[in-house]
Amino acid sequence: MGAGHPSLPRRHGHRGVPRTCPPGPHTRPTAPLVPEPRRAYRRHPPPLPRLLRRTRPHRGPQRPLPTPDPTLLFVNAGTVPFKPYLTGESPAPWPRATSVQKCVRTLDIEEVGRTTRHAARIGVVAVTSEASVGAGMRRLEAAVGIEGFGYLARERDLVGRIAEQIQSLRVELPDRIAALLERLKATDRENQRLKQQATLGRAAELAAGATEVSGARVVTATTDEGTDAARALAMAVRDGLPAERPGVVAVGAHPAGSGTAVLVVTVNPAAREAGQDAAALVKRLLHGRGGGSPEPAQGGGLPAGQLAKALASVPGLITRA
């Protein structure tokens, strides 16, 4: 028989020269009779004893429902397929054997992962969210197995699209995003500084053009920004009025796209001594709505079309006061 005969297993002699021999009781099959996952396991074996790394004929996976054993509902241990051999019901076909068996563990499922004896492999674990639920306690949500692979694939696709949009390599994304966020914060700070300068400039103009009403300086104005901007403008105008004379400032805020307006009223200390109350003025202008302290007060819910009329009535309220 030639050394290249395809039907005979190849073995090595004591000098490492390949030789062939007919199959017999002392020969072992060299081709792994195992499914693909176990072939990969054999190509890259972990550091196991030599006995476990020997190639043995594969019997095939057992079903989770043991047949024909009526004493078990599920296969709950890797030794279940060997039960007939352990009990002596039938002779074992191999002198040695190892078990890789899917099991349904229900008796000690709560102990899995807590001890070194209770272990389980669930494949890929992709953490999807993490939050604190108490002192020293955190809640983790994760996708495992094939769902974990799907989650990681979606995350990879998302990272790729982000890298394409900001024109950066994936490995450079953290530094690039951090730089963009820093630029955004710097831009916001500069924007706030410019807004503050514009507010102070407008406040000076409004204070200079205040109207004299019954010995008090009265200023009314509007802004198309939010409540915070209206409050800042009203306070800046009040601070720009002469401190020795009563001063009343009313600013209406009507943000773009909003159907209602907010009214902010503030008075200086001289006006407080003269009996003016910002909270009372707001309630009279808004028909009982709004409130605050005697110096700054505000109220909302005013229809945008009635804002000009409400501001025009402020001098009359000062006169009657």
mmCIF file of C-alpha atoms in Angstrom:
data_model
loop_
_atom_site.group_PDB
_atom_site.id
_atom_site.type_symbol
_atom_site.label_atom_id
_atom_site.label_comp_id
_atom_site.label_asym_id
_atom_site.label_seq_id
_atom_site.Cartn_x
_atom_site.Cartn_y
_atom_site.Cartn_z
ATOM 1 C CA MET A 1 0.000 0.000 0.000
ATOM 2 C CA GLY A 2 1.375 3.406 -0.984
ATOM 3 C CA ALA A 3 1.935 6.193 1.503
ATOM 4 C CA GLY A 4 -0.421 8.444 -0.420
ATOM 5 C CA HIS A 5 -3.462 6.190 -0.273
ATOM 6 C CA PRO A 6 -6.390 8.490 0.696
ATOM 7 C CA SER A 7 -8.364 5.864 2.612
ATOM 8 C CA LEU A 8 -5.702 5.091 5.218
ATOM 9 C CA PRO A 9 -4.803 7.230 8.223
ATOM 10 C CA ARG A 10 -1.298 8.638 8.385
ATOM 11 C CA ARG A 11 0.882 8.146 11.424
ATOM 12 C CA HIS A 12 4.451 9.177 12.287
ATOM 13 C CA GLY A 13 7.197 6.801 13.192
ATOM 14 C CA HIS A 14 9.817 7.211 15.875
ATOM 15 C CA ARG A 15 11.936 9.364 13.534
ATOM 16 C CA GLY A 16 9.044 11.574 12.479
ATOM 17 C CA VAL A 17 8.750 9.894 9.042
ATOM 18 C CA PRO A 18 5.133 9.615 7.903
ATOM 19 C CA ARG A 19 3.945 6.038 7.592
ATOM 20 C CA THR A 20 0.622 4.364 7.021
ATOM 21 C CA CYS A 21 -0.972 1.401 8.635
ATOM 22 C CA PRO A 22 -4.240 -0.411 8.100
ATOM 23 C CA PRO A 23 -7.014 0.461 10.516
ATOM 24 C CA GLY A 24 -7.172 -1.826 13.469
ATOM 25 C CA PRO A 25 -7.967 -1.972 17.184
ATOM 26 C CA HIS A 26 -4.861 0.058 18.075
ATOM 27 C CA THR A 27 -5.325 2.916 15.623
ATOM 28 C CA ARG A 28 -7.135 6.145 16.351
ATOM 29 C CA PRO A 29 -8.939 8.233 13.730
ATOM 30 C CA THR A 30 -7.057 11.479 13.048
ATOM 31 C CA ALA A 31 -9.881 13.327 11.275
ATOM 32 C CA PRO A 32 -12.061 15.101 13.856
ATOM 33 C CA LEU A 33 -15.564 13.669 13.717
ATOM 34 C CA VAL A 34 -17.007 16.810 15.304
ATOM 35 C CA PRO A 35 -19.136 19.791 14.259
ATOM 36 C CA GLU A 36 -17.549 23.067 13.131
ATOM 37 C CA PRO A 37 -17.429 24.768 16.581
ATOM 38 C CA ARG A 38 -15.473 21.865 18.004
ATOM 39 C CA ARG A 39 -13.126 21.954 15.011
ATOM 40 C CA ALA A 40 -12.333 25.560 15.863
ATOM 41 C CA TYR A 41 -11.864 24.464 19.476
ATOM 42 C CA ARG A 42 -9.407 21.806 18.320
ATOM 43 C CA ARG A 43 -7.444 24.237 16.116
ATOM 44 C CA HIS A 44 -6.974 26.598 19.108
ATOM 45 C CA PRO A 45 -7.196 24.368 22.197
ATOM 46 C CA PRO A 46 -6.927 25.866 25.678
ATOM 47 C CA PRO A 47 -4.235 24.561 28.045
ATOM 48 C CA LEU A 48 -6.047 21.347 29.013
ATOM 49 C CA PRO A 49 -4.465 18.053 30.057
ATOM 50 C CA ARG A 50 -3.140 15.951 27.205
ATOM 51 C CA LEU A 51 -5.840 13.374 27.752
ATOM 52 C CA LEU A 52 -8.604 15.872 26.991
ATOM 53 C CA ARG A 53 -6.829 17.142 23.864
ATOM 54 C CA ARG A 54 -6.855 13.725 22.208
ATOM 55 C CA THR A 55 -9.240 13.378 19.322
ATOM 56 C CA ARG A 56 -12.120 11.007 20.062
ATOM 57 C CA PRO A 57 -15.126 9.964 18.012
ATOM 58 C CA HIS A 58 -17.985 12.373 18.582
ATOM 59 C CA ARG A 59 -21.332 10.969 19.569
ATOM 60 C CA GLY A 60 -23.348 14.085 18.749
ATOM 61 C CA PRO A 61 -25.327 16.536 20.877
ATOM 62 C CA GLN A 62 -28.061 15.186 23.081
ATOM 63 C CA ARG A 63 -31.524 16.718 23.140
ATOM 64 C CA PRO A 64 -32.572 18.813 26.140
ATOM 65 C CA LEU A 65 -35.417 16.303 26.620
ATOM 66 C CA PRO A 66 -33.859 13.029 27.766
ATOM 67 C CA THR A 67 -35.112 9.958 25.951
ATOM 68 C CA PRO A 68 -35.979 7.272 26.792
ATOM 69 C CA ASP A 69 -35.273 8.148 30.459
ATOM 70 C CA PRO A 70 -38.626 8.889 32.202
ATOM 71 C CA THR A 71 -36.999 9.975 35.480
ATOM 72 C CA LEU A 72 -35.866 13.393 34.224
ATOM 73 C CA LEU A 73 -37.896 16.204 32.729
ATOM 74 C CA PHE A 74 -34.871 18.008 31.265
ATOM 75 C CA VAL A 75 -31.179 17.318 30.825
ATOM 76 C CA ASN A 76 -29.905 19.137 33.909
ATOM 77 C CA ALA A 77 -26.255 18.045 33.877
ATOM 78 C CA GLY A 78 -23.547 17.042 31.432
ATOM 79 C CA THR A 79 -23.431 13.512 32.850
ATOM 80 C CA VAL A 80 -27.000 12.691 31.832
ATOM 81 C CA PRO A 81 -25.941 11.202 28.447
ATOM 82 C CA PHE A 82 -23.589 8.899 30.371
ATOM 83 C CA LYS A 83 -26.224 7.697 32.826
ATOM 84 C CA PRO A 84 -26.699 4.268 31.174
ATOM 85 C CA TYR A 85 -22.946 3.651 31.392
ATOM 86 C CA LEU A 86 -22.634 4.875 34.971
ATOM 87 C CA THR A 87 -25.520 2.732 36.186
ATOM 88 C CA GLY A 88 -24.282 -0.325 34.297
ATOM 89 C CA GLU A 89 -27.338 -0.617 32.053
ATOM 90 C CA SER A 90 -25.097 -0.792 28.984
ATOM 91 C CA PRO A 91 -21.342 -0.974 28.395
ATOM 92 C CA ALA A 92 -19.527 2.235 27.515
ATOM 93 C CA PRO A 93 -18.222 2.258 23.928
ATOM 94 C CA TRP A 94 -15.072 4.233 24.945
ATOM 95 C CA PRO A 95 -12.501 3.810 27.682
ATOM 96 C CA ARG A 96 -12.505 7.574 28.329
ATOM 97 C CA ALA A 97 -14.956 10.344 27.429
ATOM 98 C CA THR A 98 -15.627 14.048 27.976
ATOM 99 C CA SER A 99 -18.931 15.872 27.834
ATOM 100 C CA VAL A 100 -19.942 19.133 26.136
ATOM 101 C CA GLN A 101 -23.677 19.189 26.700
ATOM 102 C CA LYS A 102 -26.423 21.823 26.696
ATOM 103 C CA CYS A 103 -28.255 21.694 30.014
ATOM 104 C CA VAL A 104 -31.296 23.285 31.619
ATOM 105 C CA ARG A 105 -30.180 24.219 35.142
ATOM 106 C CA THR A 106 -33.145 25.200 37.308
ATOM 107 C CA LEU A 107 -32.290 23.918 40.776
ATOM 108 C CA ASP A 108 -29.290 26.234 41.310
ATOM 109 C CA ILE A 109 -29.865 28.864 38.632
ATOM 110 C CA GLU A 110 -29.589 31.651 41.243
ATOM 111 C CA GLU A 111 -26.043 30.542 42.079
ATOM 112 C CA VAL A 112 -24.723 30.880 38.532
ATOM 113 C CA GLY A 113 -21.969 33.471 38.463
ATOM 114 C CA ARG A 114 -21.659 33.689 42.260
ATOM 115 C CA THR A 115 -19.339 30.760 42.863
ATOM 116 C CA THR A 116 -16.496 29.177 40.928
ATOM 117 C CA ARG A 117 -18.454 25.922 40.696
ATOM 118 C CA HIS A 118 -21.551 27.476 39.130
ATOM 119 C CA ALA A 119 -20.582 28.974 35.808
ATOM 120 C CA ALA A 120 -22.297 29.528 32.502
ATOM 121 C CA ARG A 121 -21.374 30.841 29.073
ATOM 122 C CA ILE A 122 -23.974 33.138 27.525
ATOM 123 C CA GLY A 123 -21.851 34.475 24.677
ATOM 124 C CA VAL A 124 -21.444 38.143 23.890
ATOM 125 C CA VAL A 125 -22.670 40.581 26.571
ATOM 126 C CA ALA A 126 -23.280 44.122 25.257
ATOM 127 C CA VAL A 127 -24.186 46.623 27.991
ATOM 128 C CA THR A 128 -26.941 48.895 26.633
ATOM 129 C CA SER A 129 -27.583 51.119 29.662
ATOM 130 C CA GLU A 130 -26.278 51.751 33.174
ATOM 131 C CA ALA A 131 -27.875 53.775 35.952
ATOM 132 C CA SER A 132 -27.663 54.196 39.700
ATOM 133 C CA VAL A 133 -30.593 52.800 41.700
ATOM 134 C CA GLY A 134 -29.274 53.440 45.216
ATOM 135 C CA ALA A 135 -26.241 53.763 47.415
ATOM 136 C CA GLY A 136 -23.635 51.323 46.114
ATOM 137 C CA MET A 137 -26.123 49.781 43.656
ATOM 138 C CA ARG A 138 -26.247 50.126 39.891
ATOM 139 C CA ARG A 139 -28.661 48.764 37.316
ATOM 140 C CA LEU A 140 -27.232 47.286 34.123
ATOM 141 C CA GLU A 141 -29.197 46.354 31.021
ATOM 142 C CA ALA A 142 -27.472 44.243 28.394
ATOM 143 C CA ALA A 143 -28.113 42.280 25.217
ATOM 144 C CA VAL A 144 -26.601 38.788 25.114
ATOM 145 C CA GLY A 145 -25.956 36.144 22.509
ATOM 146 C CA ILE A 146 -27.135 36.922 19.000
ATOM 147 C CA GLU A 147 -28.928 40.036 20.247
ATOM 148 C CA GLY A 148 -25.600 41.244 21.629
ATOM 149 C CA PHE A 149 -23.973 40.746 18.230
ATOM 150 C CA GLY A 150 -26.816 42.703 16.605
ATOM 151 C CA TYR A 151 -26.471 45.541 19.110
ATOM 152 C CA LEU A 152 -22.726 45.763 18.538
ATOM 153 C CA ALA A 153 -23.264 45.756 14.770
ATOM 154 C CA ARG A 154 -25.684 48.675 15.046
ATOM 155 C CA GLU A 155 -23.269 50.527 17.298
ATOM 156 C CA ARG A 156 -20.469 49.971 14.784
ATOM 157 C CA ASP A 157 -22.635 51.301 11.976
ATOM 158 C CA LEU A 158 -23.565 54.360 14.051
ATOM 159 C CA VAL A 159 -19.910 55.094 14.852
ATOM 160 C CA GLY A 160 -19.075 54.780 11.159
ATOM 161 C CA ARG A 161 -21.764 57.280 10.159
ATOM 162 C CA ILE A 162 -20.647 59.750 12.844
ATOM 163 C CA ALA A 163 -17.042 59.465 11.690
ATOM 164 C CA GLU A 164 -18.144 60.108 8.120
ATOM 165 C CA GLN A 165 -20.199 63.170 9.060
ATOM 166 C CA ILE A 166 -17.431 64.873 11.020
ATOM 167 C CA GLN A 167 -14.767 63.637 8.578
ATOM 168 C CA SER A 168 -12.626 61.825 11.094
ATOM 169 C CA LEU A 169 -11.133 58.382 11.592
ATOM 170 C CA ARG A 170 -12.889 56.127 14.087
ATOM 171 C CA VAL A 171 -9.881 55.944 16.384
ATOM 172 C CA GLU A 172 -9.754 59.761 16.451
ATOM 173 C CA LEU A 173 -13.443 60.238 17.279
ATOM 174 C CA PRO A 174 -13.061 60.797 21.077
ATOM 175 C CA ASP A 175 -10.452 63.546 20.636
ATOM 176 C CA ARG A 176 -12.310 65.104 17.713
ATOM 177 C CA ILE A 177 -15.649 65.171 19.560
ATOM 178 C CA ALA A 178 -13.991 66.610 22.691
ATOM 179 C CA ALA A 179 -12.456 69.387 20.580
ATOM 180 C CA LEU A 180 -15.798 70.147 18.934
ATOM 181 C CA LEU A 181 -17.549 70.313 22.317
ATOM 182 C CA GLU A 182 -14.896 72.690 23.648
ATOM 183 C CA ARG A 183 -15.336 74.928 20.619
ATOM 184 C CA LEU A 184 -19.096 74.856 21.120
ATOM 185 C CA LYS A 185 -18.749 75.865 24.777
ATOM 186 C CA ALA A 186 -16.407 78.701 23.840
ATOM 187 C CA THR A 187 -18.882 79.866 21.205
ATOM 188 C CA ASP A 188 -21.727 79.802 23.747
ATOM 189 C CA ARG A 189 -19.662 81.848 26.201
ATOM 190 C CA GLU A 190 -18.877 84.404 23.525
ATOM 191 C CA ASN A 191 -22.528 84.522 22.495
ATOM 192 C CA GLN A 192 -23.601 85.164 26.080
ATOM 193 C CA ARG A 193 -21.010 87.912 26.415
ATOM 194 C CA LEU A 194 -22.242 89.620 23.246
ATOM 195 C CA LYS A 195 -25.860 89.321 24.395
ATOM 196 C CA GLN A 196 -24.963 90.859 27.743
ATOM 197 C CA GLN A 197 -23.212 93.743 26.023
ATOM 198 C CA ALA A 198 -26.217 94.281 23.750
ATOM 199 C CA THR A 199 -28.581 94.192 26.750
ATOM 200 C CA LEU A 200 -26.512 96.758 28.653
ATOM 201 C CA GLY A 201 -26.339 99.010 25.614
ATOM 202 C CA ARG A 202 -30.095 98.866 25.056
ATOM 203 C CA ALA A 203 -30.750 99.307 28.772
ATOM 204 C CA ALA A 204 -28.736 102.524 28.789
ATOM 205 C CA GLU A 205 -30.761 103.870 25.863
ATOM 206 C CA LEU A 206 -34.086 102.940 27.497
ATOM 207 C CA ALA A 207 -33.062 104.492 30.827
ATOM 208 C CA ALA A 208 -32.078 107.717 29.079
ATOM 209 C CA GLY A 209 -35.480 107.910 27.374
ATOM 210 C CA ALA A 210 -37.591 107.206 30.490
ATOM 211 C CA THR A 211 -40.983 108.951 30.770
ATOM 212 C CA GLU A 212 -41.816 111.205 33.710
ATOM 213 C CA VAL A 213 -45.096 110.123 35.363
ATOM 214 C CA SER A 214 -46.181 111.689 38.692
ATOM 215 C CA GLY A 215 -42.594 112.206 39.758
ATOM 216 C CA ALA A 216 -41.501 108.668 38.806
ATOM 217 C CA ARG A 217 -39.363 107.536 35.899
ATOM 218 C CA VAL A 218 -41.288 104.905 33.884
ATOM 219 C CA VAL A 219 -39.830 102.675 31.147
ATOM 220 C CA THR A 220 -41.696 100.117 29.024
ATOM 221 C CA ALA A 221 -40.089 97.875 26.418
ATOM 222 C CA THR A 222 -40.485 94.546 24.584
ATOM 223 C CA THR A 223 -38.130 91.776 23.558
ATOM 224 C CA ASP A 224 -38.505 88.795 21.241
ATOM 225 C CA GLU A 225 -36.391 86.564 23.488
ATOM 226 C CA GLY A 226 -37.405 84.509 26.525
ATOM 227 C CA THR A 227 -38.293 85.339 30.096
ATOM 228 C CA ASP A 228 -34.677 85.329 31.301
ATOM 229 C CA ALA A 229 -33.699 87.921 28.704
ATOM 230 C CA ALA A 230 -36.699 90.104 29.634
ATOM 231 C CA ARG A 231 -35.821 89.883 33.331
ATOM 232 C CA ALA A 232 -32.161 90.749 32.670
ATOM 233 C CA LEU A 233 -33.180 93.749 30.542
ATOM 234 C CA ALA A 234 -35.641 95.012 33.165
ATOM 235 C CA MET A 235 -33.044 94.793 35.943
ATOM 236 C CA ALA A 236 -30.396 96.516 33.805
ATOM 237 C CA VAL A 237 -32.775 99.391 32.983
ATOM 238 C CA ARG A 238 -33.763 99.766 36.642
ATOM 239 C CA ASP A 239 -30.103 99.968 37.670
ATOM 240 C CA GLY A 240 -29.572 102.658 35.036
ATOM 241 C CA LEU A 241 -32.290 104.952 36.439
ATOM 242 C CA PRO A 242 -31.400 107.666 38.997
ATOM 243 C CA ALA A 243 -31.353 106.031 42.425
ATOM 244 C CA GLU A 244 -32.769 109.108 44.186
ATOM 245 C CA ARG A 245 -35.954 109.155 42.110
ATOM 246 C CA PRO A 246 -38.680 106.478 41.935
ATOM 247 C CA GLY A 247 -38.351 104.240 38.914
ATOM 248 C CA VAL A 248 -40.686 101.601 37.406
ATOM 249 C CA VAL A 249 -39.690 99.309 34.522
ATOM 250 C CA ALA A 250 -42.031 96.939 32.637
ATOM 251 C CA VAL A 251 -40.673 94.608 29.913
ATOM 252 C CA GLY A 252 -42.818 92.278 27.833
ATOM 253 C CA ALA A 253 -41.297 89.109 26.331
ATOM 254 C CA HIS A 254 -42.858 87.620 23.219
ATOM 255 C CA PRO A 255 -40.655 84.775 21.877
ATOM 256 C CA ALA A 256 -40.943 84.071 18.170
ATOM 257 C CA GLY A 257 -43.533 81.406 17.423
ATOM 258 C CA SER A 258 -45.256 81.709 20.807
ATOM 259 C CA GLY A 259 -48.871 82.827 21.100
ATOM 260 C CA THR A 260 -48.500 84.152 24.659
ATOM 261 C CA ALA A 261 -46.316 86.772 26.272
ATOM 262 C CA VAL A 262 -44.618 87.235 29.660
ATOM 263 C CA LEU A 263 -44.594 90.514 31.561
ATOM 264 C CA VAL A 264 -41.744 91.457 33.923
ATOM 265 C CA VAL A 265 -42.073 94.479 36.252
ATOM 266 C CA THR A 266 -39.427 95.833 38.609
ATOM 267 C CA VAL A 267 -39.092 98.960 40.756
ATOM 268 C CA ASN A 268 -36.109 100.611 42.455
ATOM 269 C CA PRO A 269 -35.847 101.239 46.230
ATOM 270 C CA ALA A 270 -37.031 104.867 45.859
ATOM 271 C CA ALA A 271 -40.228 103.633 44.194
ATOM 272 C CA ARG A 272 -40.738 101.109 46.988
ATOM 273 C CA GLU A 273 -40.536 103.943 49.519
ATOM 274 C CA ALA A 274 -43.118 105.852 47.438
ATOM 275 C CA GLY A 275 -45.560 102.932 47.727
ATOM 276 C CA GLN A 276 -45.014 101.170 44.400
ATOM 277 C CA ASP A 277 -45.208 97.340 44.441
ATOM 278 C CA ALA A 278 -44.033 95.292 41.446
ATOM 279 C CA ALA A 279 -46.135 92.223 42.368
ATOM 280 C CA ALA A 280 -49.295 94.339 42.718
ATOM 281 C CA LEU A 281 -48.635 96.006 39.352
ATOM 282 C CA VAL A 282 -48.231 92.635 37.615
ATOM 283 C CA LYS A 283 -51.494 91.336 39.069
ATOM 284 C CA ARG A 284 -53.366 94.449 37.906
ATOM 285 C CA LEU A 285 -51.866 94.225 34.415
ATOM 286 C CA LEU A 286 -52.607 90.488 34.090
ATOM 287 C CA HIS A 287 -56.006 90.520 35.839
ATOM 288 C CA GLY A 288 -54.902 88.675 38.953
ATOM 289 C CA ARG A 289 -52.237 86.399 37.440
ATOM 290 C CA GLY A 290 -48.534 86.451 38.196
ATOM 291 C CA GLY A 291 -46.646 87.460 41.305
ATOM 292 C CA GLY A 292 -43.269 87.753 42.939
ATOM 293 C CA SER A 293 -41.486 90.079 45.341
ATOM 294 C CA PRO A 294 -42.286 93.793 45.773
ATOM 295 C CA GLU A 295 -39.311 94.753 43.588
ATOM 296 C CA PRO A 296 -39.081 92.162 40.759
ATOM 297 C CA ALA A 297 -42.261 90.304 39.719
ATOM 298 C CA GLN A 298 -43.501 88.573 36.593
ATOM 299 C CA GLY A 299 -46.484 86.772 35.101
ATOM 300 C CA GLY A 300 -47.363 84.882 31.935
ATOM 301 C CA GLY A 301 -50.323 83.683 29.925
ATOM 302 C CA LEU A 302 -50.962 87.059 28.351
ATOM 303 C CA PRO A 303 -52.136 86.791 24.711
ATOM 304 C CA ALA A 304 -49.454 88.192 22.432
ATOM 305 C CA GLY A 305 -51.921 90.608 20.828
ATOM 306 C CA GLN A 306 -52.644 92.247 24.200
ATOM 307 C CA LEU A 307 -49.015 92.872 25.198
ATOM 308 C CA ALA A 308 -48.828 96.383 23.694
ATOM 309 C CA LYS A 309 -52.093 97.380 25.392
ATOM 310 C CA ALA A 310 -50.878 96.102 28.777
ATOM 311 C CA LEU A 311 -47.614 98.055 28.532
ATOM 312 C CA ALA A 312 -49.456 101.218 27.479
ATOM 313 C CA SER A 313 -51.599 101.035 30.641
ATOM 314 C CA VAL A 314 -48.563 101.066 32.995
ATOM 315 C CA PRO A 315 -48.314 104.895 33.284
ATOM 316 C CA GLY A 316 -51.992 105.106 34.209
ATOM 317 C CA LEU A 317 -51.491 102.620 37.037
ATOM 318 C CA ILE A 318 -48.572 104.658 38.345
ATOM 319 C CA THR A 319 -50.708 107.828 38.323
ATOM 320 C CA ARG A 320 -53.548 106.179 40.264
ATOM 321 C CA ALA A 321 -51.084 104.748 42.750
#
